[in-house]
Each structure stands twice: as structure tokens, then as C-alpha cells.
Short mmCIF file of C-alpha atoms in Angstrom, two decimals:
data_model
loop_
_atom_site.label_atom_id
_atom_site.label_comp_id
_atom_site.label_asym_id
_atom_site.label_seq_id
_atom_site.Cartn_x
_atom_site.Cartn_y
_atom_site.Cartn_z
CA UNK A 91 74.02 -25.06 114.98
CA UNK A 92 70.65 -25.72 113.00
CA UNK A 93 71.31 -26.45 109.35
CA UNK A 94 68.46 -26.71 106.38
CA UNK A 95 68.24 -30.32 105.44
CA UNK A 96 68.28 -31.02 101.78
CA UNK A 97 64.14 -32.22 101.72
CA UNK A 98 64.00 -32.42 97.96
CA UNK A 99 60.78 -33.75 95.96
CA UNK A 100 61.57 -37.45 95.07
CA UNK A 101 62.30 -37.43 91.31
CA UNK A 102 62.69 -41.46 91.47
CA UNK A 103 60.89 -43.08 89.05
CA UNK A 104 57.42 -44.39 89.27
CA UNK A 105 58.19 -48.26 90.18
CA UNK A 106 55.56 -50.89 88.57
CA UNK A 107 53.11 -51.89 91.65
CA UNK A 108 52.02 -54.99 90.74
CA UNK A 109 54.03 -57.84 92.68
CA UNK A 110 54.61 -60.60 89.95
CA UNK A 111 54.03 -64.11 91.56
CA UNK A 112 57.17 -66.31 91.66
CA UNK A 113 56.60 -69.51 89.49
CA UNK A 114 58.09 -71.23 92.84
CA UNK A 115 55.23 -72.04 95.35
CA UNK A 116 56.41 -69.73 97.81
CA UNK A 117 55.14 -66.44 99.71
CA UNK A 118 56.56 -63.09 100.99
CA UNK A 119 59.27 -62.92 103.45
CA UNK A 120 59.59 -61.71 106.30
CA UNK A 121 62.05 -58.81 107.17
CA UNK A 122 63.49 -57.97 110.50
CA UNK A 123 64.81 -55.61 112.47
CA UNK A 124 63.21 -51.75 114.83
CA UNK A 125 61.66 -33.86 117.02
CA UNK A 126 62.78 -30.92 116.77
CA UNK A 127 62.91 -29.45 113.30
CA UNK A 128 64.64 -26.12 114.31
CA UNK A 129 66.79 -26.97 117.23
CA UNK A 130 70.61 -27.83 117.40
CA UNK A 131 71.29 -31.31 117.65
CA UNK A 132 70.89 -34.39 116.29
CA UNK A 133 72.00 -38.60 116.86
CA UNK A 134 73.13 -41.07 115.30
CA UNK A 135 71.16 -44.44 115.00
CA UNK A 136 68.56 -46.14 113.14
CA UNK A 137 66.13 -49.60 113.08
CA UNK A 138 66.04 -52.40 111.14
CA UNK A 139 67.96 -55.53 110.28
CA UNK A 140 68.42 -58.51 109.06
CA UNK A 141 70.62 -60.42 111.05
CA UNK A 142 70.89 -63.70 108.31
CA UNK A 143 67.12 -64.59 108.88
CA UNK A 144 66.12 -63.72 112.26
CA UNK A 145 64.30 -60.55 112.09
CA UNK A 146 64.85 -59.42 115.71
CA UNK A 147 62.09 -56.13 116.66
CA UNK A 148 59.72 -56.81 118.14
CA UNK A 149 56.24 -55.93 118.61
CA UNK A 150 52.09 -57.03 118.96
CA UNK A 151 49.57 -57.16 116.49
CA UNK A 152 46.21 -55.58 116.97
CA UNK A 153 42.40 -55.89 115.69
CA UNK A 154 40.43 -52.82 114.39
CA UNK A 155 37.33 -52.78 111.62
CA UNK A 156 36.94 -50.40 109.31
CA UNK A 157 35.22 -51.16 105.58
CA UNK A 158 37.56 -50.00 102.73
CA UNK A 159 35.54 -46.69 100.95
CA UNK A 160 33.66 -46.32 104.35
CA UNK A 161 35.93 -42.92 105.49
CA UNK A 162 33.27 -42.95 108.73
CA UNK A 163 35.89 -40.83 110.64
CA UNK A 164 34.54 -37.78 108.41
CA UNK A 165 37.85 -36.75 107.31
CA UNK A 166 37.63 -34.88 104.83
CA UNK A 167 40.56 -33.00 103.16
CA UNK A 168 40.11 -29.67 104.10
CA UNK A 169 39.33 -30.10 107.55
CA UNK A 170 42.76 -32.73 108.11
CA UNK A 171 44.62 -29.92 106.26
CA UNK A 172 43.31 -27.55 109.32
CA UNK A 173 44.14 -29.80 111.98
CA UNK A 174 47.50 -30.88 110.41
CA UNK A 175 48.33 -26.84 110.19
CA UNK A 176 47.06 -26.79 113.65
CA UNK A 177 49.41 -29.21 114.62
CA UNK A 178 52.23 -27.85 113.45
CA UNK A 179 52.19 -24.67 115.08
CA UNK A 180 51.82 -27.16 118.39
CA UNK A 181 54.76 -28.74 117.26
CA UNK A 182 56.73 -25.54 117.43
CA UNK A 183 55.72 -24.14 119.89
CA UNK A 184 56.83 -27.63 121.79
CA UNK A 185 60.25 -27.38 120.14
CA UNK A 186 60.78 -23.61 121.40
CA UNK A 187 59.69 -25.19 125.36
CA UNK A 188 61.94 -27.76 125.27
CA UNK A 189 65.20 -25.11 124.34
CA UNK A 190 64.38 -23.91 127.81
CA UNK A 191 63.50 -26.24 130.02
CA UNK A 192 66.01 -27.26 133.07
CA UNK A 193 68.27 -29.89 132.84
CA UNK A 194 67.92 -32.92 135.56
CA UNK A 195 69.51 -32.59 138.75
CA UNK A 196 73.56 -33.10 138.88
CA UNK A 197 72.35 -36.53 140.88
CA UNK A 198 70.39 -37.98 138.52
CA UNK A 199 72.56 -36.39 135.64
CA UNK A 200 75.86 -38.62 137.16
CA UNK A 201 74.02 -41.95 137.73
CA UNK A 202 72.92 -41.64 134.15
CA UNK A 203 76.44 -40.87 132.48
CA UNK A 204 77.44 -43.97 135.04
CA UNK A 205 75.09 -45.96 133.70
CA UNK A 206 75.47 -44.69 130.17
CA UNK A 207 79.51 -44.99 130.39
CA UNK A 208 79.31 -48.95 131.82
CA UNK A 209 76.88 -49.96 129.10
CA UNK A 210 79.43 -48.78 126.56
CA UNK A 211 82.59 -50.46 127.98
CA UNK A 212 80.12 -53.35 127.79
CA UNK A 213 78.90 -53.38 124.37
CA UNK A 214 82.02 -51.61 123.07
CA UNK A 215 79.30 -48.99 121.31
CA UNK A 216 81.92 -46.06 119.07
CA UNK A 217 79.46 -43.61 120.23
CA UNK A 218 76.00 -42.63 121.63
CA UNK A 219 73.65 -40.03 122.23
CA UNK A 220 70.77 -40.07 124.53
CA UNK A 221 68.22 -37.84 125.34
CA UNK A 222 65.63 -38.35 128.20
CA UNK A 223 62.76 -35.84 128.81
CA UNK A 224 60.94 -36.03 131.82
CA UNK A 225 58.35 -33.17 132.27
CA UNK A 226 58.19 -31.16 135.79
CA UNK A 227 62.20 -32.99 136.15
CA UNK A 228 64.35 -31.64 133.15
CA UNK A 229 65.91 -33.38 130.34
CA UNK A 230 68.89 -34.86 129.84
CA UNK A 231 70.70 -34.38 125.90
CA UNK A 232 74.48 -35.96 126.19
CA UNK A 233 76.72 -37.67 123.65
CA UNK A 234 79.49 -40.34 124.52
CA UNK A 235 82.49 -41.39 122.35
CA UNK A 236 83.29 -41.37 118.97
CA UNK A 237 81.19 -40.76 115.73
CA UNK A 238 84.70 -41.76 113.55
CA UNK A 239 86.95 -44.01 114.78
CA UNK A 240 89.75 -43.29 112.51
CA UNK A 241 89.80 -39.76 113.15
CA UNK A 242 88.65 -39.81 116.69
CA UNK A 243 85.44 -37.31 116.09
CA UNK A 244 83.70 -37.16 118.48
CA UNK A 245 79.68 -37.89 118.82
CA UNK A 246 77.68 -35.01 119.11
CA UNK A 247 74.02 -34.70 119.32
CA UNK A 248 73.83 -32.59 116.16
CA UNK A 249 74.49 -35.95 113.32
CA UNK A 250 72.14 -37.39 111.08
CA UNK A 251 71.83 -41.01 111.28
CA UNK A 252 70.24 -44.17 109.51
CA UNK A 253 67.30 -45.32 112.04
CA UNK A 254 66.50 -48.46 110.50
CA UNK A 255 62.61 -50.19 111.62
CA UNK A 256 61.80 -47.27 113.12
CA UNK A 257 60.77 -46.21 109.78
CA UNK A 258 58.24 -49.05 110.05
CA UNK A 259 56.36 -46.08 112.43
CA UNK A 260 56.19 -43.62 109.24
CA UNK A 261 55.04 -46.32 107.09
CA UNK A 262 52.09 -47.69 109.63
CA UNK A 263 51.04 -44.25 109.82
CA UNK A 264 50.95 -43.17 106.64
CA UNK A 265 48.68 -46.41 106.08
CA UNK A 266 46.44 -45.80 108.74
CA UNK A 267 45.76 -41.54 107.58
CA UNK A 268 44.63 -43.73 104.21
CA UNK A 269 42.40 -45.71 106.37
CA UNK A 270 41.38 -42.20 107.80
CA UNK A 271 40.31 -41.09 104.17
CA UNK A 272 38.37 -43.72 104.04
CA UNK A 273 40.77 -44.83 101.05
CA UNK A 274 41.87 -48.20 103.12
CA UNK A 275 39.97 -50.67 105.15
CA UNK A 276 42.39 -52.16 107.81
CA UNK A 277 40.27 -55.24 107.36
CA UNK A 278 40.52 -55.73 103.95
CA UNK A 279 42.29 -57.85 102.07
CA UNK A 280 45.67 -57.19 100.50
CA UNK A 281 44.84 -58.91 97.09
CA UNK A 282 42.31 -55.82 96.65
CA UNK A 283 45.18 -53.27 96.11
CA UNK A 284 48.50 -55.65 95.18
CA UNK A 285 48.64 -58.62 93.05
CA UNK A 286 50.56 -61.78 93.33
CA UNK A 287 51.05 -61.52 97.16
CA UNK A 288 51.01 -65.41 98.35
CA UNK A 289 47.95 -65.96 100.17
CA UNK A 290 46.73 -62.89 99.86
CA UNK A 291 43.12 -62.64 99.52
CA UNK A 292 42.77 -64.08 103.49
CA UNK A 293 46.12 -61.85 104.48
CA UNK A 294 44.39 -58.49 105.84
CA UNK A 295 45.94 -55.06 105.55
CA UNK A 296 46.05 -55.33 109.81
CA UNK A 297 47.50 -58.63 109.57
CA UNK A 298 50.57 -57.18 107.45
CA UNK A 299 50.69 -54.18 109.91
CA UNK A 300 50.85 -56.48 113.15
CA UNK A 301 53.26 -58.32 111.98
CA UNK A 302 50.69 -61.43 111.61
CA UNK A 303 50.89 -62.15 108.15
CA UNK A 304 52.36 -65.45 108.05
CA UNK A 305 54.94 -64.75 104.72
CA UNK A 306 57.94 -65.44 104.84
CA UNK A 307 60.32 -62.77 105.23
CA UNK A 308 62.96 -61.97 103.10
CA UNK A 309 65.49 -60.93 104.98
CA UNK A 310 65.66 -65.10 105.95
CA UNK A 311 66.33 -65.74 102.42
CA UNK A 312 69.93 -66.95 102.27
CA UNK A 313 70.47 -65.81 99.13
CA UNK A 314 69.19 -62.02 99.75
CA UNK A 315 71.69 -62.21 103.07
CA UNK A 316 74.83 -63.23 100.26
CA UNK A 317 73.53 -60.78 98.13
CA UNK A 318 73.53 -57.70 100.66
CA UNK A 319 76.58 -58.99 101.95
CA UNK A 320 78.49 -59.66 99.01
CA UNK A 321 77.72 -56.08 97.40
CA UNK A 322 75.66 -53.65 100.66
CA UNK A 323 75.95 -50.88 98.14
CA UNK A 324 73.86 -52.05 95.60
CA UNK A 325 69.90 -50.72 95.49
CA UNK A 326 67.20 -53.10 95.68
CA UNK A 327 63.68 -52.33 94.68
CA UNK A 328 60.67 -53.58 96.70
CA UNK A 329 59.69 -56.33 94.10
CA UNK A 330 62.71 -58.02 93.93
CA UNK A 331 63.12 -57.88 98.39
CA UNK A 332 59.56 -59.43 97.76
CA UNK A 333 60.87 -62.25 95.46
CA UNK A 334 63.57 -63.40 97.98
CA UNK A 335 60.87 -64.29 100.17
CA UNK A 336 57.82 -65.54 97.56
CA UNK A 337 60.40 -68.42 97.09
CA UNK A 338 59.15 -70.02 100.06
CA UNK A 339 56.31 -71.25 101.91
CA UNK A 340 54.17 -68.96 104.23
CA UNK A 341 55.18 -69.95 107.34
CA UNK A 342 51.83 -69.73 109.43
CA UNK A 343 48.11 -68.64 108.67
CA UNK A 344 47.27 -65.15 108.61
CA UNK A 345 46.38 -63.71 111.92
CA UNK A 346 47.45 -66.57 114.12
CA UNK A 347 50.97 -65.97 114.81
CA UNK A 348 53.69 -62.82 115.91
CA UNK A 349 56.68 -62.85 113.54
CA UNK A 350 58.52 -59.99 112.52
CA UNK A 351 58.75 -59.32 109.06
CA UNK A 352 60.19 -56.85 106.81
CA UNK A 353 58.14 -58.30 104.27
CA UNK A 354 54.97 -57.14 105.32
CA UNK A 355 55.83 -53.14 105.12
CA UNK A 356 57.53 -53.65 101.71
CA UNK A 357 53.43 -54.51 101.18
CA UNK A 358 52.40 -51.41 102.78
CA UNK A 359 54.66 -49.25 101.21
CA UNK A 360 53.38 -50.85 98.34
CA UNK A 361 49.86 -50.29 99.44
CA UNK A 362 50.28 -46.43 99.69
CA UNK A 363 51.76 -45.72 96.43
CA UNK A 364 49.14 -48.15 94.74
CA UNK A 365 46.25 -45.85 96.61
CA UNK A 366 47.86 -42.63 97.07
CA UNK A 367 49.03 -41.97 93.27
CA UNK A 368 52.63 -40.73 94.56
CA UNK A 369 55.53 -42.45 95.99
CA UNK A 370 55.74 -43.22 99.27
CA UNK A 371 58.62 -40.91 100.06
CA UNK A 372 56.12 -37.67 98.69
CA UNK A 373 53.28 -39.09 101.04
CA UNK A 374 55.32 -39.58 104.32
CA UNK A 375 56.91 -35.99 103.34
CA UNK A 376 53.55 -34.29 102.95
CA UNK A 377 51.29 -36.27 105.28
CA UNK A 378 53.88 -37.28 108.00
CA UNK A 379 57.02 -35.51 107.73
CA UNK A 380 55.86 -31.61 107.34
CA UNK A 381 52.38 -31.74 109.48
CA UNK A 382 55.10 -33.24 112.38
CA UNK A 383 57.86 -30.44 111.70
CA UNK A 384 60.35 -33.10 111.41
CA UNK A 385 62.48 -31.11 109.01
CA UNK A 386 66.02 -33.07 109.75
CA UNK A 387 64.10 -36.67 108.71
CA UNK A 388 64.51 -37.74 105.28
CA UNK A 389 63.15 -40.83 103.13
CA UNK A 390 66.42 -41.11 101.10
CA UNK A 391 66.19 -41.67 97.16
CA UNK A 392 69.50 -44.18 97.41
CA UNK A 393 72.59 -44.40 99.43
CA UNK A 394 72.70 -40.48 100.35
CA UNK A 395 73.52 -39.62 103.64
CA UNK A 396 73.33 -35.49 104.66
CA UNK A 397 76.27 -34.09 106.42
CA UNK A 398 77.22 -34.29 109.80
CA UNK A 399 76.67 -37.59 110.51
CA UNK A 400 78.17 -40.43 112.28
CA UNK A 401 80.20 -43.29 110.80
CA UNK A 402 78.48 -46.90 111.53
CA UNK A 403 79.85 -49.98 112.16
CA UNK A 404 79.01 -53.69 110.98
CA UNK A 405 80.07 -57.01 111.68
CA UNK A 406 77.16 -58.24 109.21
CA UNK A 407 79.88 -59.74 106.61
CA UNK A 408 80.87 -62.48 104.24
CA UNK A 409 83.46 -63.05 106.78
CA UNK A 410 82.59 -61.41 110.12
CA UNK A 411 84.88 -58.89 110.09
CA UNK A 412 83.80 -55.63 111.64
CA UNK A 413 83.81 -52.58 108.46
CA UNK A 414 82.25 -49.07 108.25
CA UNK A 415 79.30 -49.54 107.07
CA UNK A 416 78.17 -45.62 106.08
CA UNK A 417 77.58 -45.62 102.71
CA UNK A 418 75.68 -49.09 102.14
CA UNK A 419 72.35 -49.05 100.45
CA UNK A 420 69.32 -48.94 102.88
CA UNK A 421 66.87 -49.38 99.46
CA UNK A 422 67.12 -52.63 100.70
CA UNK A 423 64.68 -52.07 104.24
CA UNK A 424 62.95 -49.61 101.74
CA UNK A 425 59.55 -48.68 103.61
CA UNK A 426 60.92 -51.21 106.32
CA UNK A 427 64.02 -49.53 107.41
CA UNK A 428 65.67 -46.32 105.26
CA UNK A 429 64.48 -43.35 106.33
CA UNK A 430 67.24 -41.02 108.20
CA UNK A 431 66.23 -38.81 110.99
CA UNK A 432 68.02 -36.90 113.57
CA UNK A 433 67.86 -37.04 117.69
CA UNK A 434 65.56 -33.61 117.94
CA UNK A 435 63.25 -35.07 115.28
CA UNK A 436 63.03 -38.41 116.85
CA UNK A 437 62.31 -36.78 120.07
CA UNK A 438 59.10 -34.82 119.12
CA UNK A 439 57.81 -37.96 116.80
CA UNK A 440 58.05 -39.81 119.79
CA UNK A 441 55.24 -38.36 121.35
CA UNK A 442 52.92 -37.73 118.14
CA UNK A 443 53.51 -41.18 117.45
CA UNK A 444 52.43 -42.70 120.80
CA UNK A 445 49.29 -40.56 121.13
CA UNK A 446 48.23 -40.49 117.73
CA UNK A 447 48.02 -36.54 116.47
CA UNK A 448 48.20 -37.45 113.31
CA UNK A 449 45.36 -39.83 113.18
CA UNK A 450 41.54 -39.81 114.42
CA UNK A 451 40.78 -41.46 117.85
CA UNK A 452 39.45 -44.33 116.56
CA UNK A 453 42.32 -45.31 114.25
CA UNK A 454 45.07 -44.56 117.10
CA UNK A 455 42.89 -46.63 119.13
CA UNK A 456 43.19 -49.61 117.06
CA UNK A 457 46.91 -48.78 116.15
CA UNK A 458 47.87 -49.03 119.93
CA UNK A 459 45.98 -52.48 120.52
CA UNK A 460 48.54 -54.27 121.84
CA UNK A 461 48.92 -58.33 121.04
CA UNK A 462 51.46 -60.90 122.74
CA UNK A 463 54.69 -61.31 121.04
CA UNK A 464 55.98 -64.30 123.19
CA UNK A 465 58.07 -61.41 125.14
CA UNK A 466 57.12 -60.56 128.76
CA UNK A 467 55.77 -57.73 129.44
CA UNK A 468 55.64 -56.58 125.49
CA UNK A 469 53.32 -55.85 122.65
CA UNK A 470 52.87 -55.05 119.13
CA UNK A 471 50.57 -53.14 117.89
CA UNK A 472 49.84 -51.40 114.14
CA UNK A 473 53.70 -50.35 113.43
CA UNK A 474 54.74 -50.01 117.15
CA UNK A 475 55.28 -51.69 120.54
CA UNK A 476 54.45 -51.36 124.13
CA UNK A 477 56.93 -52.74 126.69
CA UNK A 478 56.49 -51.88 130.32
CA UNK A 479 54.54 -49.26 129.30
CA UNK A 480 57.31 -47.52 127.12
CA UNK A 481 55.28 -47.16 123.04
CA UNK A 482 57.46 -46.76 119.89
CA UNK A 483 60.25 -48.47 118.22
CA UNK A 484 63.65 -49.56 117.57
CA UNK A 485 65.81 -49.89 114.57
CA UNK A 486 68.65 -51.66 113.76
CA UNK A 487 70.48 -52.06 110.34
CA UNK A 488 74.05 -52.28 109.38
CA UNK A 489 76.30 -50.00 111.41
CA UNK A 490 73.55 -48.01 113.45
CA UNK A 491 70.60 -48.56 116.04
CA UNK A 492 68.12 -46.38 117.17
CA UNK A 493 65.33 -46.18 120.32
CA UNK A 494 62.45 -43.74 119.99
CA UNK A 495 60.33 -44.52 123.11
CA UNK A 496 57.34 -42.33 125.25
CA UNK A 497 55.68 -42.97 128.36
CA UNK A 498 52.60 -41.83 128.36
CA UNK A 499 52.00 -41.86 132.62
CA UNK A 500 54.50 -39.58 132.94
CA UNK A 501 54.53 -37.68 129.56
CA UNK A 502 58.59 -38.63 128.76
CA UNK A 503 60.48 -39.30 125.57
CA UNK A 504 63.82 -41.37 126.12
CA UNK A 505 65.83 -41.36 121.98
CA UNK A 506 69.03 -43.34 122.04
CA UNK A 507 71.30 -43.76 119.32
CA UNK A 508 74.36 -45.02 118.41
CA UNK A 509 76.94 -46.43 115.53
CA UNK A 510 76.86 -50.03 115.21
CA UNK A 511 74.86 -52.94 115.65
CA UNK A 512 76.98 -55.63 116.28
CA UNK A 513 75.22 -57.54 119.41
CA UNK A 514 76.29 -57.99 122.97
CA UNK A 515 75.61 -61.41 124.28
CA UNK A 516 72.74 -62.11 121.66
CA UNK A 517 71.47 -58.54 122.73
CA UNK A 518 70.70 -55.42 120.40
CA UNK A 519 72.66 -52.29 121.85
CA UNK A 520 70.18 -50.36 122.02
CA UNK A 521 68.12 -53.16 124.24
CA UNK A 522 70.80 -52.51 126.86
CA UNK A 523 71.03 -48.72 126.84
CA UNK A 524 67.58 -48.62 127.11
CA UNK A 525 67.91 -50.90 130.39
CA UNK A 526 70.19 -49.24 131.84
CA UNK A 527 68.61 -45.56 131.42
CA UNK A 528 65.14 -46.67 132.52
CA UNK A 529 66.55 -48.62 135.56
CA UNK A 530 67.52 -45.05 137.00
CA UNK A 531 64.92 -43.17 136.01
CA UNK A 532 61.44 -45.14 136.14
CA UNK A 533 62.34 -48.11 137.91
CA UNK A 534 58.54 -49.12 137.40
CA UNK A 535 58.61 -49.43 134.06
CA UNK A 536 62.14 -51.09 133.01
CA UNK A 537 62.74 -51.09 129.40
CA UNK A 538 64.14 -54.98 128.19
CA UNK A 539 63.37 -55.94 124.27
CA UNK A 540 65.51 -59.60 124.29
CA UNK A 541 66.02 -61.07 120.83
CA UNK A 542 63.30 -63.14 119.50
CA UNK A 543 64.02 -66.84 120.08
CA UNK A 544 62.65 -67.89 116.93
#
């Protein structure tokens, strides 16, 4: 059934922007983790986590210049309006092909629900939905186990879900339309829009993007992990995820080395209130969200969760025990990791994401600049990674996990997601899903994200 999300305006008060330095010589941690409006359907997953210190997504930085003020991509507001308008009807029209195209063939159908089916009795995953489009072969939309494990529910492609770092993909790109205005220079420094950050008159908007900042994230701060822990539904505003980190040293010099940080898009969330004027919830609604037609994804206000969704699963606790995790507080990934979203949704911003419709040329061109990451065969670039040729995200927080990838050789979208992130031999769910899916269908490029090793 298609059901009218709840998108209202965000009434949440206008939060202070400046970031007050911590008397403690210390910098900004960092954080880790990781479309079809009117269609039936929707999964449950989501991106971002925090996993006691180790942020674990993964991704490239990338280089691009472009002078703050400059707006030399002409964009001016009337025209982006047209070509955002334009866009949607693209969009929908998209949506309305995808209702009828064929499924795959039974063959390739059974290997996948093989494959899908082992990688669950591995990982002991509740439940998952994937969806795998594959133009000129047919799509593949099929849910596996359990959304509820105390009433036995089962998962169904039709449930909202938390998608964690993938969120990091709205952020980036709401950063880079600024830098489209001519509002934001990529190059320039953060100190020019936010006080107080440590080092930041040498860290660069692109270094915070890339994941190159050198702060220190937050989410390592053992003292934010006991406070998440010890109460996950209480709300957390960006300053005070900011102050975990500012207790410590930067870790590296800007621009010199890949660490992934949930501090850094705290900063750019930061960033496009200070510009914009409005929170970042209205921009990513008006400027990502609508232009998109992602009407089932949401930038919640607090712990709000729209119905049907999934229950998820955490063993992320004082004492390791595994709990339902559903209702705990994402304010705490803010920009980083709370937006909700839905399987359909996920599945058209794959694509816009990858090949940049929402941006100019030149901007997706330095967005998808991918640098090393100290993974084989992976990348990072502005908000989004390349690995074995697969661009977009993951997400992983507290009971869910999400994967939003598109190949661009062969024009497909794979979305997986599930209800829990508890790991598998030091792996992220998702990582293995995503293995096991691409090993049938594009053997070339094999999807494999392992867990940063430090």
C-alpha cells in the first residue's frame, strides 16, 4: 500500500551555531559509521555507528577548487528551481517504469534467495530486504525473516527504517548545492563560517567532507560511548557531540590522512544552517528531499519513528546484551546518521546520488574524486564511496544497517536493509549481504567494505 508520510516543517528551535572551544586543548572527534516516493514498499536499515571509538564506513577523500562567493557554475535561483522541477517529473516518471518492469529470471531469482538465506543463518540478521535493479534483466524486491521478533512479523518491503551514515550522502549534498550558489568554497576554510573548531583555519570545507580532517571524532570519546549507552534515549545537540571530541588532540594534519569521522558532518551540518539561514532538516527537505521525490525519507526532529517499521536490534550495551533498540535517539549521528528513509526512496537516490542530478558537472565531478582509504579496491570521495565500481553508502547505527549502492557500467541500484547491527566475525551485515548479492550478479565488480583496522 502507499501511505503519506508525515513530512512536517521542522518547528525545532534555532540551535546557537557558534561551536564554543573547550578550555581542554583538544579538537573535534571523529564519528563513525555508513526511491520511490509513490510506490508500495519500503526496508528497514540505516548507516552510522559508533562502535566504542572505531568509526567503521568507509570511504576516499577528494580535491576540487572553487573560491567561496565565486558561484562560477552560474546557478542562479530561478534557473536550479527549473531544473530541480525538471527533475522531478524525471523522477516520476522513473518510479512509474520501475512498477512495470520484469522481474529476473526464476534462475537468477533462486541463487539470490540462496545466497540471501545462507548469509542470514550466518549473521543471524531478524530480517532483510533487498532490492537489485538491473536494467534490460529485471529487478529483484524480496524480504526475509522477521521485522519483530516477539511477535514474529514478518519483514516486508513496505517499513520505514533508521539508515544511519547514509545520511552523510544528504548532508554532502546539500553542502555541495551551497558550493553551487556560489555561497561555499569547498576550499575554504572552516573557521570562515564556524568558530572554535580546533585547527580550523588550515581544516578545509573538502577536508571535513573527505573525511581528511584530522579531529578527533567523537564517537571515540569514552565518555560519549557511556553516555549513549547508559541512557540511548536521550537527545544530543551537535555542540555538545562536538565537545566529546574537542577534548582531545587532532589526531593528524588536515588533508593528509583517511579517517572516518562523524565529527566532520556535525561541521557541515553546521555549515549549512550557518549559510543557509534555516535548519538543516528545511534545506535537505526543500533542496534534496522534494526536487528527488523522496517522499517516505524524513530528517526526524527526535526519537520519532513513522509507522510500519521494523524493530532493530543492538548489542551496543553497558553490558553486551542484545535489546531492541527502536526507539533510541538518533540526535546523536544528527547530520551524520538520523535521517529515516524507506527501500523505494533509497532506490531512486541511489542513482541521483551517484551521477550527480542534483548538482552541476563540475561539483559532481569533484564529489566523485575518489582517494585511498587503506581498503583495496575502495574510495572516498565528497560524502560517498566507490568500491569495485559500486558508488554510495552504508549506514549502521544501533539496531539497523543499510546499503544504497549504483553501478554506473551497467546502470543498477542494489538497497539492502536489515534490523540489527551486531557484527559477524568483525564484519558489518550489510558488508556480507552485499558480497554475497554481487558475487551472483556482477561477479566483476564484487562488493567487500571490511572494517577499518584502525
Amino acid at each position: 500500500m502507499t501511505r503519506a508520510l508525515p513530512h512536517r516543517r521542522n518547528t525545532r528551535a534555532r540551535r546557537g551555531l557558534a561551536i564554543t572551544a573547550i578550555a581542554v586543548a583538544g579538537l573535534i572527534p571523529v564519528a563513525a559509521t555508513p526511491a520511490n516516493a509513490a510506490t508500495p514498499g519500503r526496508a528497514a536499515a540505516h548507516g552510522h555507528g559508533h562502535r566504542h571509538g572505531a568509526d567503521h564506513e568507509h570511504g576516499r577523500g577528494h580535491p576540487h577548487h572553487h573560491r567561496h562567493g565565486h558561484g562560477h557554475h552560474g546557478h542562479d535561483h530561478a534557473r536550479g528551481h527549473e531544473q530541480r522541477e525538471d527533475h522531478r517529473q524525471d523522477a516520476e516518471v522513473s518510479a512509474d517504469a520501475d512498477e512495470l518492469s520484469a522481474e529476473l529470471s526464476p534462475e537468477v531469482a533462486a541463487k539470490l534467495d540462496a545466497a540471501i538465506q545462507q548469509t542470514m543463518a550466518k549473521t543471524g540478521v531478524p530480517g532483510v530486504t533487498v532490492g537489485l535493479w538491473l536494467p534490460g534483466k529485471g529487478h529483484y524486491l524480496r524480504s526475509f525473516g522477521v521485522a519483530d521478533k516477539k511477535t514474529g512479523a514478518p519483514m516486508t518491503d513496505d517499513l520505514f527504517t533508521r539508515i544511519g551514515s547514509v545520511t552523510k550522502t544528504f548532508t554532502a549534498t546539500a553542502v555541495l548545492e551551497l558550493v553551487d550558489d556560489g555561497l561555499v568554497g569547498l576550499d575554504d576554510p572552516i573557521s570562515k563560517y564556524i568558530a572554535g573548531v580546533p585547527n580550523g583555519d588550515h581544516i578545509t570545507v573538502r577536508n571535513l567532507a573527505e573525511m581528511r580532517s584530522g579531529l578527533f571524532p567523537y564517537s571515540a570519546d569514552p565518555d560519549f560511548a557511556k553516555a549513549l549507552e547508559s541512557n540511548p534515549t536521550k537527545p544530543f545537540t551537535p555542540d555538545e557531540l562536538l565537545a566529546y571530541g574537542y577534548k582531545h588532540p587532532n589526531v593528524s594534519e588536515p588533508g593528509t590522512q583517511f579517517l572516518y569521522n562523524n565529527s566532520n558532518y556535525i561541521l557541515l551540518g553546521l555549515l549549512v544552517e550557518k549559510v543557509s539561514g534555516i535548519t538543516l532538516e528545511e534545506f535537505i527537505q526543500d533542496r534534496v528531499l522534494d526536487p528527488s521525490c523522496l517522499r517516505h525519507t524524513l530528517f526526524p526532529e527526535g526519537a520519532e519513528f513513522p509507522d510500519p517499521h521494523a524493530h532493530g536490534y543492538t548489542n551496543q550495551t553497558l553490558n553486551g546484551a542484545t535489546v531492541d533498540a527502536t526507539d533510541w535517539n538518533p540526535s546523536w549521528g544528527w547530520a551524520a546518521g538520523a535521517m529515516i528513509s524507506d527501500v523505494h526512496d533509497l532506490k531512486r537516490w541511489a542513482k541521483d546520488l551517484a551521477t550527480g542530478t542534483l548538482l552541476s558537472p563540475e561539483t559532481q565531478a569533484e564529489r566523485t574524486k575518489f582517494l585511498g582509504a587503506g581498503i583495496p579496491g575502495a574510495g572516498y570521495g565528497l560524502g560517498l564511496f566507490n568500491v569495485q565500481g559500486w558508488i554510495g553508502h552504508n549506514g549502521s547505527l544501533p539496531g539497523y544497517e543499510s546499503l544504497v549502492l549504483y553501478l554506473p557500467e551497467q546502470d543498477a541500484t542494489l538497497v539492502v536493509v536489515l534490523n540489527t547491527d551486531i557484527l559477524t566475525d568483525g564484519h558489518e551485515p550489510t558488508t556480507l549481504f552485499g558480497q554475497a548479492i554481487t558475487n551472483v550478479v556482477t561477479p566483476n565488480n564484487v562488493f567487500f567494505l571490511p572494517m577499518p583496522t584502525k
